[in-house]
Structures are given as C-alpha cells and as structure tokens.
XYZ file of C-alpha atoms in Angstrom:
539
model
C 183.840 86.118 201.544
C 182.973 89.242 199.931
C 179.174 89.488 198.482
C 180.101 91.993 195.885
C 183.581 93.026 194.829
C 184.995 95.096 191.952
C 187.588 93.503 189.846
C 190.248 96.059 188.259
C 192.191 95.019 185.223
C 194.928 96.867 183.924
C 196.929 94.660 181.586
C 197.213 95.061 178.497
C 193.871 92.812 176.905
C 196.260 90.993 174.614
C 198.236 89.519 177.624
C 195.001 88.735 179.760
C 192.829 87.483 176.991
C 194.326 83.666 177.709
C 194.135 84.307 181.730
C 190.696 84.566 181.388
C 189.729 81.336 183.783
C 192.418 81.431 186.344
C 191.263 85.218 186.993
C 188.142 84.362 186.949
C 188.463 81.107 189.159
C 190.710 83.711 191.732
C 187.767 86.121 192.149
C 185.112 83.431 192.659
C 187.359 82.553 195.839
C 186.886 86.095 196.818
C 183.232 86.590 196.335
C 180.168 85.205 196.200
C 177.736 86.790 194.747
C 178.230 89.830 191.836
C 181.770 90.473 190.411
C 181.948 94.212 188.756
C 184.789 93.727 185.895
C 186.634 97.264 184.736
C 189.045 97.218 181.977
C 191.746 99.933 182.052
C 194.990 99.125 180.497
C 195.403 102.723 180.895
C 196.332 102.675 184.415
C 199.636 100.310 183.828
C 201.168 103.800 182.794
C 199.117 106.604 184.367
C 199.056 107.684 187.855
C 196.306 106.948 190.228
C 193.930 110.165 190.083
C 189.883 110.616 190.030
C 189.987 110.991 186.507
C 192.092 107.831 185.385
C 189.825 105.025 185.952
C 187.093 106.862 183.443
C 190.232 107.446 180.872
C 188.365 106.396 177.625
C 188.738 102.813 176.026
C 188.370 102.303 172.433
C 185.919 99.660 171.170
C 187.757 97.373 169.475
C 187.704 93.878 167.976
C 190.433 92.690 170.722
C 187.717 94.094 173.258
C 184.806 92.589 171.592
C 186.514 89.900 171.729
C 187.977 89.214 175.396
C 184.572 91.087 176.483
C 182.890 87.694 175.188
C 185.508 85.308 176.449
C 185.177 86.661 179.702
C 181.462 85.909 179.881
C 181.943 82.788 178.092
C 184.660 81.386 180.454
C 182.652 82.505 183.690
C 179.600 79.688 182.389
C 182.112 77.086 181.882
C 183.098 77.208 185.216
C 179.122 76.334 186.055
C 179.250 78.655 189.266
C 176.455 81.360 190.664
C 178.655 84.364 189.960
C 176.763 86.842 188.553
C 179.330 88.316 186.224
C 179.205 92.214 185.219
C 181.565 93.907 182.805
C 181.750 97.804 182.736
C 181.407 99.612 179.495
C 180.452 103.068 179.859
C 184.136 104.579 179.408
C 184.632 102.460 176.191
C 184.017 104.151 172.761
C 184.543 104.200 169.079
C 185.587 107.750 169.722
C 186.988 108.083 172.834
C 188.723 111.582 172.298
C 185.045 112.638 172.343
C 184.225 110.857 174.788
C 182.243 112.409 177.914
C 182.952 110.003 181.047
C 180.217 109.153 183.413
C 180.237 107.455 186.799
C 179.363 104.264 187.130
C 176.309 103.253 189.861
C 176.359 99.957 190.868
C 173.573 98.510 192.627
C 175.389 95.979 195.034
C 177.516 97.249 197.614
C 181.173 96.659 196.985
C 183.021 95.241 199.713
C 186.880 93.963 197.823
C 188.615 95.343 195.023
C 190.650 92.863 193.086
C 193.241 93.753 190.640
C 195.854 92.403 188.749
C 198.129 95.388 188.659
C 201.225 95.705 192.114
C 200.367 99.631 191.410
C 197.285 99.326 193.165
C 198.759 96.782 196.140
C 201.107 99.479 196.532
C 198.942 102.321 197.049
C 196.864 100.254 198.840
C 199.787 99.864 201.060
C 200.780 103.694 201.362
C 196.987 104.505 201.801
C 194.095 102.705 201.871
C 191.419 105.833 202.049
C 193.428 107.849 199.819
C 192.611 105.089 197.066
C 188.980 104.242 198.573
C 188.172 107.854 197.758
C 189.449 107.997 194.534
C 187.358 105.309 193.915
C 184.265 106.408 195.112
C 184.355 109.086 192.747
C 184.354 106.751 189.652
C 182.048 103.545 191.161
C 179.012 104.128 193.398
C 178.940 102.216 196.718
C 181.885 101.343 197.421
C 182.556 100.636 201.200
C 184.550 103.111 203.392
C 186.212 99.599 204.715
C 187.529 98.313 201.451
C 189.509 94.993 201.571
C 191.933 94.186 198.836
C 192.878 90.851 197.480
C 196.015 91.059 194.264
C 195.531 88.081 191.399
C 197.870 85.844 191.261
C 198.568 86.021 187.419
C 202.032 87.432 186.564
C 202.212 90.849 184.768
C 203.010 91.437 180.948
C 205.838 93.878 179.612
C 204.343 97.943 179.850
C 203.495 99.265 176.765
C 203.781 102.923 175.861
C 200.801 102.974 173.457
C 197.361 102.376 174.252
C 196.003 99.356 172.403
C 193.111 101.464 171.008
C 195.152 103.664 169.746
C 196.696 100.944 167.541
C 193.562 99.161 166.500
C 190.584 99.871 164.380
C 187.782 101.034 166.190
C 184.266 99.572 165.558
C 180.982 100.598 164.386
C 178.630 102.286 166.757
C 175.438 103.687 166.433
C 172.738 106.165 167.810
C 170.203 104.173 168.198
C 170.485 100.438 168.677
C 167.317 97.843 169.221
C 167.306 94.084 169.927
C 164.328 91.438 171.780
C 163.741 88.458 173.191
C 162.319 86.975 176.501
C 165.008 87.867 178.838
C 163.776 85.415 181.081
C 166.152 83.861 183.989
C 168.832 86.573 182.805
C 172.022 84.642 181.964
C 174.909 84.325 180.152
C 173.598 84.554 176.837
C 171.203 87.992 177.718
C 174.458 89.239 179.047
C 176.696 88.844 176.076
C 173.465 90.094 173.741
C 172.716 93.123 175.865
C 176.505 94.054 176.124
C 176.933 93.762 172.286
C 173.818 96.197 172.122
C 175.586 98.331 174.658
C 178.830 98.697 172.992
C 177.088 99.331 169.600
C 175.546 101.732 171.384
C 176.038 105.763 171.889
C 172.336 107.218 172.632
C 169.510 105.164 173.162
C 169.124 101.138 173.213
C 165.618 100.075 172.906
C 164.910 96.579 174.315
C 161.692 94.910 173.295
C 160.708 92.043 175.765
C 158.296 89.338 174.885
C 155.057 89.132 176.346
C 151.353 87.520 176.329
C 150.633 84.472 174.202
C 153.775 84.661 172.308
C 155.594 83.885 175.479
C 153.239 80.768 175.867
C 155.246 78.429 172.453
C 158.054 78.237 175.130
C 158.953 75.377 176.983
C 157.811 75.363 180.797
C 155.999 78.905 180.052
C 154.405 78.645 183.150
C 157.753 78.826 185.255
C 158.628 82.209 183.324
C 159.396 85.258 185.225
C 156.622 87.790 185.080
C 157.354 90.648 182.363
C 158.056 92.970 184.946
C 160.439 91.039 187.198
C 162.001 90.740 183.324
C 162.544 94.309 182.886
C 163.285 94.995 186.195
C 166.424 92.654 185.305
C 167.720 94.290 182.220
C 166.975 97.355 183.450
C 169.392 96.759 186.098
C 171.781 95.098 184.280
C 172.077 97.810 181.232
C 172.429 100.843 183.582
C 175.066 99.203 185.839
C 177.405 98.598 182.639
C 176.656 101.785 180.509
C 174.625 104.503 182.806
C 175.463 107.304 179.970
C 172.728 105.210 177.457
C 168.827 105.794 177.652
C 167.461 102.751 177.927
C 163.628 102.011 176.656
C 161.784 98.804 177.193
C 159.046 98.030 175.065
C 156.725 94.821 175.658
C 156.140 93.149 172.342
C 153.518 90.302 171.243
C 154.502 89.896 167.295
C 158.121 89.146 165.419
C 158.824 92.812 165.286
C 157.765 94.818 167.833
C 158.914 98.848 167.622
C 161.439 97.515 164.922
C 158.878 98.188 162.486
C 156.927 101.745 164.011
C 160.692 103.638 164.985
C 162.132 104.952 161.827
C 164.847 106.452 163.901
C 166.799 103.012 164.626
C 169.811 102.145 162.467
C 171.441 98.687 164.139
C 169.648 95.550 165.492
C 171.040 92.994 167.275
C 170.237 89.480 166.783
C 171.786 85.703 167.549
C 172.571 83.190 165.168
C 168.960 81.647 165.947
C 167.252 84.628 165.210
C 169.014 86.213 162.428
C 166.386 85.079 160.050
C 163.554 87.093 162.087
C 166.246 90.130 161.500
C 166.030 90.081 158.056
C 161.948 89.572 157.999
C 162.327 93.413 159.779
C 164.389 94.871 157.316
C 161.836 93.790 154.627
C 159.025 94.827 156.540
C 160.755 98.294 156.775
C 161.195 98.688 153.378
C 158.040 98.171 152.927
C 157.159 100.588 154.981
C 159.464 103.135 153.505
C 161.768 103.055 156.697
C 165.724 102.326 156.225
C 166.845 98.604 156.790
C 168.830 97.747 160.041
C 172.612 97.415 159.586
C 172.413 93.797 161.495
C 174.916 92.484 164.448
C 174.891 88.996 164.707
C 175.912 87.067 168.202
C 176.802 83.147 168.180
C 175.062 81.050 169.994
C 176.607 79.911 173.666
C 178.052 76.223 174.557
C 176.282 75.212 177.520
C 178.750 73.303 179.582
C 176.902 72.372 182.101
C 173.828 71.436 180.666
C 172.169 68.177 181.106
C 170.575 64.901 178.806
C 167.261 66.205 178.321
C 168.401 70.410 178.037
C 169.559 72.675 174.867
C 173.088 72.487 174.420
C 173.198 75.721 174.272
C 172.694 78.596 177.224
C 169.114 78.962 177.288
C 166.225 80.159 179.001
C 164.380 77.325 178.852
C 167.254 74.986 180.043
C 167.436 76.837 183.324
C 163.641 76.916 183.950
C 164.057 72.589 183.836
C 166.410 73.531 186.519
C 164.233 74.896 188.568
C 161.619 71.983 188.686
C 162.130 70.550 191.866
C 163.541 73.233 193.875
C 162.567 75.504 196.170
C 160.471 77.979 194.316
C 158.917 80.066 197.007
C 159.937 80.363 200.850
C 157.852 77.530 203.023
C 156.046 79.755 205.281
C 156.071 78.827 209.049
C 153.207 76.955 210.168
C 152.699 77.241 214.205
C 149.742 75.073 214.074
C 151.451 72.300 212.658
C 153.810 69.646 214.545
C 156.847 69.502 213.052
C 156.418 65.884 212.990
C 155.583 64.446 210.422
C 156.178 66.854 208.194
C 152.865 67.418 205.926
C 153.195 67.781 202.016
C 150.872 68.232 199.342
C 150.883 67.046 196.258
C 148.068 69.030 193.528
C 147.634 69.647 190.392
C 145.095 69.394 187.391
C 143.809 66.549 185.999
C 146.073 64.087 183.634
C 149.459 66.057 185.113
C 150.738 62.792 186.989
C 150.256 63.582 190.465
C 149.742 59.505 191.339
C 152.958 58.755 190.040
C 154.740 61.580 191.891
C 153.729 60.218 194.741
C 154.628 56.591 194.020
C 157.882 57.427 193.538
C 157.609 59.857 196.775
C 156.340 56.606 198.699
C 159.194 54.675 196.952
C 161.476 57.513 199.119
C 159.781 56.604 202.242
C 156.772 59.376 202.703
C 153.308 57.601 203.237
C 150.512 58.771 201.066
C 147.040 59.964 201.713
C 144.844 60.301 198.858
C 142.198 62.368 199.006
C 140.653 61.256 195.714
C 139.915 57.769 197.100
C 138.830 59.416 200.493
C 136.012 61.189 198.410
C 134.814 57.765 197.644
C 134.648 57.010 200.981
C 133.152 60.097 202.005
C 130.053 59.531 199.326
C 129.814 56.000 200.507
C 126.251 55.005 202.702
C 125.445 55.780 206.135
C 129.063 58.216 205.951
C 127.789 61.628 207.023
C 127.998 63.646 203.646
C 126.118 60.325 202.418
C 122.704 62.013 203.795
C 123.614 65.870 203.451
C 123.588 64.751 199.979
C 121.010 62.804 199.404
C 118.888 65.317 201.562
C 120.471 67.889 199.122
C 119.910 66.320 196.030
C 117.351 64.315 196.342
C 117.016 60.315 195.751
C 117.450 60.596 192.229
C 121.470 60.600 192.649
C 121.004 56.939 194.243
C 121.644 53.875 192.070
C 120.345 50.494 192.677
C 122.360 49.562 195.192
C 121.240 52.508 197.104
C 124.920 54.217 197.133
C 125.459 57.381 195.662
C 125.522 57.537 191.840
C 128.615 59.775 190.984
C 127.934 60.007 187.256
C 124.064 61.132 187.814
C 125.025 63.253 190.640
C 127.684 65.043 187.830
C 125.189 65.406 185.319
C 123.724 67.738 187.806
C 126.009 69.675 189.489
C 128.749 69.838 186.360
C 126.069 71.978 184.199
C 124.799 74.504 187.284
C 127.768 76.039 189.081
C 125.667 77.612 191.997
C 124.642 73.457 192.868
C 128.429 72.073 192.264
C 129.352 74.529 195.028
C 126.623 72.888 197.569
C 128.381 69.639 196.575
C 131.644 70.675 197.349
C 130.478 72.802 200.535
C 129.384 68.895 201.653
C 132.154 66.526 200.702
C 135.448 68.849 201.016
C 134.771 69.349 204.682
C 133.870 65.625 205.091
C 137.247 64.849 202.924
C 139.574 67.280 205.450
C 138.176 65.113 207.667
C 138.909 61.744 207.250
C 142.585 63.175 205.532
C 143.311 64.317 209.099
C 142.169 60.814 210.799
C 144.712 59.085 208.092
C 147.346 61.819 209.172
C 147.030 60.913 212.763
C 147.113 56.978 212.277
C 150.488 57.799 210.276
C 152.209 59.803 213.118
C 151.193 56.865 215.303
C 153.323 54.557 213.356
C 156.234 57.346 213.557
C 156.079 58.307 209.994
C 158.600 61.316 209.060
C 157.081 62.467 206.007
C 153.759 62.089 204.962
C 152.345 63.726 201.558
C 148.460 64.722 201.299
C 147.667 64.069 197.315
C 144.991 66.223 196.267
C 143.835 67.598 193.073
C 141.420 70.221 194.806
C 143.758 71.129 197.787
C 143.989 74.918 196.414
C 140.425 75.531 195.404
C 139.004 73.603 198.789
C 141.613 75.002 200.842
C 143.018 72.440 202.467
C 146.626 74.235 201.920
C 146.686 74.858 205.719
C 146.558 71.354 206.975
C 150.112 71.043 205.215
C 153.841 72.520 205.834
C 154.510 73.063 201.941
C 152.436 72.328 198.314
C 154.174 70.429 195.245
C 152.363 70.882 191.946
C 152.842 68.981 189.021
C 151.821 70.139 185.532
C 152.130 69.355 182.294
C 151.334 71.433 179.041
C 147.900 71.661 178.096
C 148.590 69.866 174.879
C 149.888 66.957 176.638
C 147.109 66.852 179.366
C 144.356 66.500 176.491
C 146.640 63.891 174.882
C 146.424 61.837 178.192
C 142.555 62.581 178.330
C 142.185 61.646 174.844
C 144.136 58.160 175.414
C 143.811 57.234 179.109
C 140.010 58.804 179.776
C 138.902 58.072 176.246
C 137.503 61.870 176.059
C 136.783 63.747 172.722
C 139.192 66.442 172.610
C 136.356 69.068 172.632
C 135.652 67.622 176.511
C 139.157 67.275 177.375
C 139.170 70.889 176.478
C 136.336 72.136 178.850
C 137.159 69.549 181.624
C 140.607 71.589 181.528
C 138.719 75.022 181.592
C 137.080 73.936 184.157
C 140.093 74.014 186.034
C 142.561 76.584 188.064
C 145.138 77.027 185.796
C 149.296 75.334 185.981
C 150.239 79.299 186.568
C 147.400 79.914 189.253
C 148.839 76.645 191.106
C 152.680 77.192 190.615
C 152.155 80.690 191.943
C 151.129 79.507 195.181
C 153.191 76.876 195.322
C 156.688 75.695 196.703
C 157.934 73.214 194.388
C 156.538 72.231 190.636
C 157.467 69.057 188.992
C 156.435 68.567 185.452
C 156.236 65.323 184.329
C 155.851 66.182 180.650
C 158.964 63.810 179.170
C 160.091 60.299 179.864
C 159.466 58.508 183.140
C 163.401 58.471 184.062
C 163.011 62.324 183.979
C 160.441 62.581 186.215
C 162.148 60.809 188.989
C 165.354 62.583 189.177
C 163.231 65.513 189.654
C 161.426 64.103 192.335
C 164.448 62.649 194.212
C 165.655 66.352 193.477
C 162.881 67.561 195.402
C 162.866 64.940 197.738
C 166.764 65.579 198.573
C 166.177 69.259 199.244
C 162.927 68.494 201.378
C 165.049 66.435 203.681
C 167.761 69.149 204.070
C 164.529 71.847 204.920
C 163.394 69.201 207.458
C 166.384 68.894 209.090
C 167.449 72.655 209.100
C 163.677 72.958 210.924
C-alpha cells in the first residue's frame, strides 16, 4: 500500500460528480496516507504532453460544487485519508491563465486514474509517462506503480465544460480566520473556497492567546505554529501560484480591519455574523466592505453522543483524550513488569476516580497522597527532619504532626515550603517504591502511581508513562467551592499555586478530562486502558 499517491481524473465532472464514494473508497484501498486529487477533463480529448495536465480549468459552479462533494464524501467514509485537491490550473480566466507546477510535499508512489488513456500509455511506456509527469507534480517516484478505477467511463465530449458554464467570481486579494486547529475537513473545504476565490494573495489570520482559551479542551490545542505550519502546507500544495500570509490574531477582526487592499472574505455559516461586524467596522473606518463568501457548515458522520454534529475542532480534540499523545520513552531502568503508570494532575481534576475505574480494569493503585500521611506520621523518619526543621510548634496534642499549622507556615513563605517538600517527597518516593515491590510480589501486571505532585517532585522516572487528568479551571473552582467548601477567591490562588493543565499535558502521554458526566469519563479511561494493553504487549 502506497503512502502517497496521485489520483488523475479526466471525466467529464458532470459524469463523476455521483461516483464520488466508490472512487474515493477505490483509492483508500490503494493508499494510506495522502491522496493528491487533479481534475482534468481536458485530457479525455488531448494527447498526453508536458503541457496538458496544467491545461487551464475554469472555476465553475459544477467545480465548486463536486470540489465540496469530494471532501464531503471522503469524511463520511470516517477514514485517515488525508484528502488534497489541486487547484492551481483552475481559473475564472483561464485563457489568461499562467500555469505553475505543482510541489507536493509527500512523495508519490501510485498514480490512479479513471481514464484507459493513461493504462495504455502506461502500457506502451511507463518512463515516458513518469517524466511527463514529473514536469507538472513534484516528487513523483522514478518507480511509479499504477492502479485504473474501476468506475466505467462517460460518452467524450468535444467541448470543455468551462467553456459552457459561467465562470465565478475571483478576486485579488482574499482573507478568512479561524483556529485551524487539528486541520480537517472543514479547514479544507474553507481554505480551498479561499483558494479558488483567489488570484494574488490569500491572507489567513489564525487565532491566538486568550481568545483561543473560550474553546473547549483549549489545553489540547495545537501550538500556533504547528497551526500555521499546517495551512501553510496545505495552501501551497493546492495553489503554489498564490502568496500566502499568515497573520496571528487575538480580536474578531484581525488585519480585516488595518488592510484596505482586501476585497472578499470568507466565512461559514457560524461565523457569517462576525463577517458582517467587519464590513461595518470598515466603513467606519473609511475602507470598502468585503464582498462575503459564505461556506455551510459540515455533517459530522462519525461523530459521537457527547461531540458537535458538525466537523469540528473541538470534536476531534475529545478524540484525542485517551490516546497516545506523546511517544512513551524507553525506560532501561525499569522492569518491564509491572508496568508503572502515573496518574497527576491538579487539584479537584478527578484523579481518584480515574484510578477507581483503572483498579476496576485490574491495575493496583498506590496513592501517594495517603503515603504523605504516613510519611508525617511519628517516629517515621521525615517525622523528626520536620519537627527538627520546624520546630515543636507544628505538633498537636497528640504529639503527631499538625498539617494545618505546619501549612500556615510554609503556604505563605515559599523559600520554607521548599524545605518541606525537600523532606517528605523523598520520604514519599520511598515508601511508593516499597508498595511497588509488594505489588510485583503478588504478580501484578499493571500498577498506577497516583500523584498530584509527580511532575513538580519528580517522581516521573520511577514510572513507564504519565496520565493527566484536567478539567477547566472554571469547573475545578466549582468542585473547590462545593466539595472543599473554599471561597472562590482561595479556590483561585490554591489553583495559581499550581503547574498549569498545559504545563502537565505537555509532558505527558495520555490526558483524560473528566469535565462531563461520569459515563464519559469511563469510556475514556477504558479507551486508554485498551490502548495501554496493546503498548504492553507490543513491549
């Protein structure tokens, strides 16, 4: 199987437009990875030459049309194929039109067509056609396979269908935003609309800062750059003769409001209203309004109870909670077995009830908060480094270790709450490893260290991979509020006080976020807990 292939069609768009899925399901077969898609219903009645395959394509509404069919067929289907349609040689003036060569990024391994032409010259001459190829499409192989769709061919036409239809709107300059995170369907029909409206410059603005922080599961978004890397990528595989500019923006309108030069913006159906809010701003700024293209929102077919029904960013960060976020990093030191996981996170983000149901799975849990008790408790060794620390004035009349007076000191001087910790975290480790050991005894497989300090004491060694669970910070005062019966100024600084969910997730493997009902929760851990056991095994 193919990890990149180039898919040539050359029918006319009228007869493909309701072959959309089979071809689609065909190519998957083929590869794996990134499909290229070229439309050229020129080549059912031109030779094969170097300068056929960048023959120009009007923009039409037939186009437009399959163009979003295509993309909208290829999430129905719910698959990994990272879809890519061509649109450099298509324009609303293609007698004027100056081809350019398209560079792909992924190395091209099959070419798929629907069109016998190409099986037959395939036949009489495989490098003669590889090398007209390679003067259209970057990085193409030298050792080309070929692979002919199964989908019957229509009746030739001696017209060109652009020829025939009206040819629509494009513009110098075209602009459009949003987060771009987790490119996907959606981006890709946006950013091709912007592309096709497109004939000099398409300026992108991409969210950033706090603004990004109103989404759901924020803290699982791509970093900006990894963002722009992405539509960078994208927007000069499919139209290389555009200039592309990407702008970070914090407000509603970004350079919509500072470039008098634009003339088109792009928006969906959910943020059509925000398009308009420009246009006045612009007036009032004495800049022209934006003639406004508006994309519909996109099913999502595959989505589940508790996502958008429509493709959406957010809906495929859910997805990611319990998977494999970053690679689990070989660990000589450790035996295999058990297999050591940690569980952290900050305070109120249901990291005891991850581990229930973990322990409901079969893993056997050591809890470090309740092995700090121990650990303070009389005659244990920290006992008397801190008493000898702090003096006898953190003793209460039973001569054990007053946590609450010991707090009130070490919570208000930062330089003393390190001491503390410099005491009890190595006296914690400790005793965590003695539990460890009695569980490998007993032949336990799986056995999950829960620890809200394991980062910041770092303990992160003793273990072969870290979960973290988070919730927003909204909800995690709500808990403190309800459950801890805190005043939501000292829910606030007890947060604060605290590594933040990105700081954690960042050097974590897995995140769970247990910010929704119970039920929801739990199929995320026995997600995670199902793809732990297939790492284990593959080990």
């Amino acid at each position: 199987m193919a990890k990149a292939g180039l898919l040539i069609l050359t029918q006319p768009l009228s007869h493909l437009h309701s072959l959309i899925l089979p071809i689609i399901k065909q190519a998957s077969v083929v590869v794996s990875d990134t499909l290229y898609v070229f439309l050229q219903p020129a080549l059912q009645n031109q030779q094969l030459s170097k300068s056929t395959f960048l023959y120009p394509l009007g923009f039409t509404k037939e186009l437009q049309s399959f163009v979003k069919e295509f993309y909208l067929n290829s999430s129905r289907l719910c698959h990994n194929l990272d879809i890519r349609i061509l649109l450099s040689h298509i324009s609303s003036n293609p007698s004027a039109h100056i081809a350019v060569p398209y560079s792909l990024k992924k190395e091209v391994s099959v070419l798929l067509s629907d069109s016998v032409k190409f099986q037959d010259s395939w036949m009489q001459g495989k490098n003669s056609l590889t090398d007209i190829l390679k003067t259209s499409f970057s990085n193409i192989k030298s050792d080309l396979s070929f692979s002919l769709l199964s989908i019957g061919s229509a009746e030739s036409s001696s017209s060109s269908e652009s020829e025939v239809l009206e040819l629509l709107q494009t513009y110098p300059n075209v602009v459009l935003g949003g987060t771009f995170d987790q490119l996907h369907t959606g981006h890709k029909v946006l950013l091709t609309e912007s592309c096709l409206r497109c004939d000099k410059k398409l300026t992108v603005g991409i969210t950033d800062g706090e603004r990004n922080k109103k989404k759901v599961l924020w803290e699982l978004m791509e970093p900006y750059e990894v963002r722009w890397q992405k539509v960078d990528n994208f927007v000069k595989e499919v139209k290389p003769n555009i200039v592309l500019e990407a702008v970070k923006i914090f407000d509603p309108f970004g350079p919509t409001i500072t470039d008098p030069d634009l003339q088109c913006i792009v928006v969906s159906d959910e943020t059509k209203a925000g398009g308009a809010s420009v246009n006045e701003e612009r007036i009032k700024r004495g800049f022209s309004s934006l003639d406004m293209v508006t994309i519909e929102l996109i099913e999502d077919s595959c989505h589940a109870e508790d996502e958008e029904s429509k493709i959406s960013s957010s809906s495929y960060r859910k997805r990611l909670l319990g998977t494999l976020l970053t690679q689990v990093p070989v660990k000589q030191h450790l035996d295999k077995c058990p297999y050591r996981l940690a569980i952290t996170g900050g305070i109120a983000s249901g990291k005891s009830n991850v581990c229930s149901e973990l322990e409901k799975l079969g893993a056997k849990i050591v809890n470090c908060d309740l092995l700090g008790h121990k650990a303070y408790a009389k005659g244990m060794p920290a006992y008397h480094k801190i008493i000898q620390e702090f003096g006898n004035s953190v003793l209460g009349e039973d001569e054990e270790i007053a946590r609450p007076k010991l707090g009130q000191i070490v919570f208000n001087d930062k330089s003393k709450l390190e001491k503390l910790n410099s005491i009890v975290w190595p006296a914690i480790r400790q005793l965590a490893e003695e539990e460890i050991s009695g569980y490998k005894k007993a032949g336990a497989k799986v056995v999950v260290l829960e620890a809200a300090v394991l980062l910041e004491a770092g303990w992160d060694d003793m273990v072969h991979e870290v979960w973290t669970t988070f919730v927003s910070a909204e909800e995690a005062i709500r808990r403190l509020i309800t459950r801890n019966k805190f005043n939501k100024e000292d829910a606030q600084k007890r947060l604060d006080s605290q590594i933040s969910n990105v700081d954690r997730i960042a050097r974590s493997n897995v995140a769970i976020c247990p910010e929704w009902e119970f039920e929801v929760t739990r199929k995320q851990v026995e997600k995670a807990w199902s793809l732990l056991q297939k790492r284990i095994t593959q080990a």
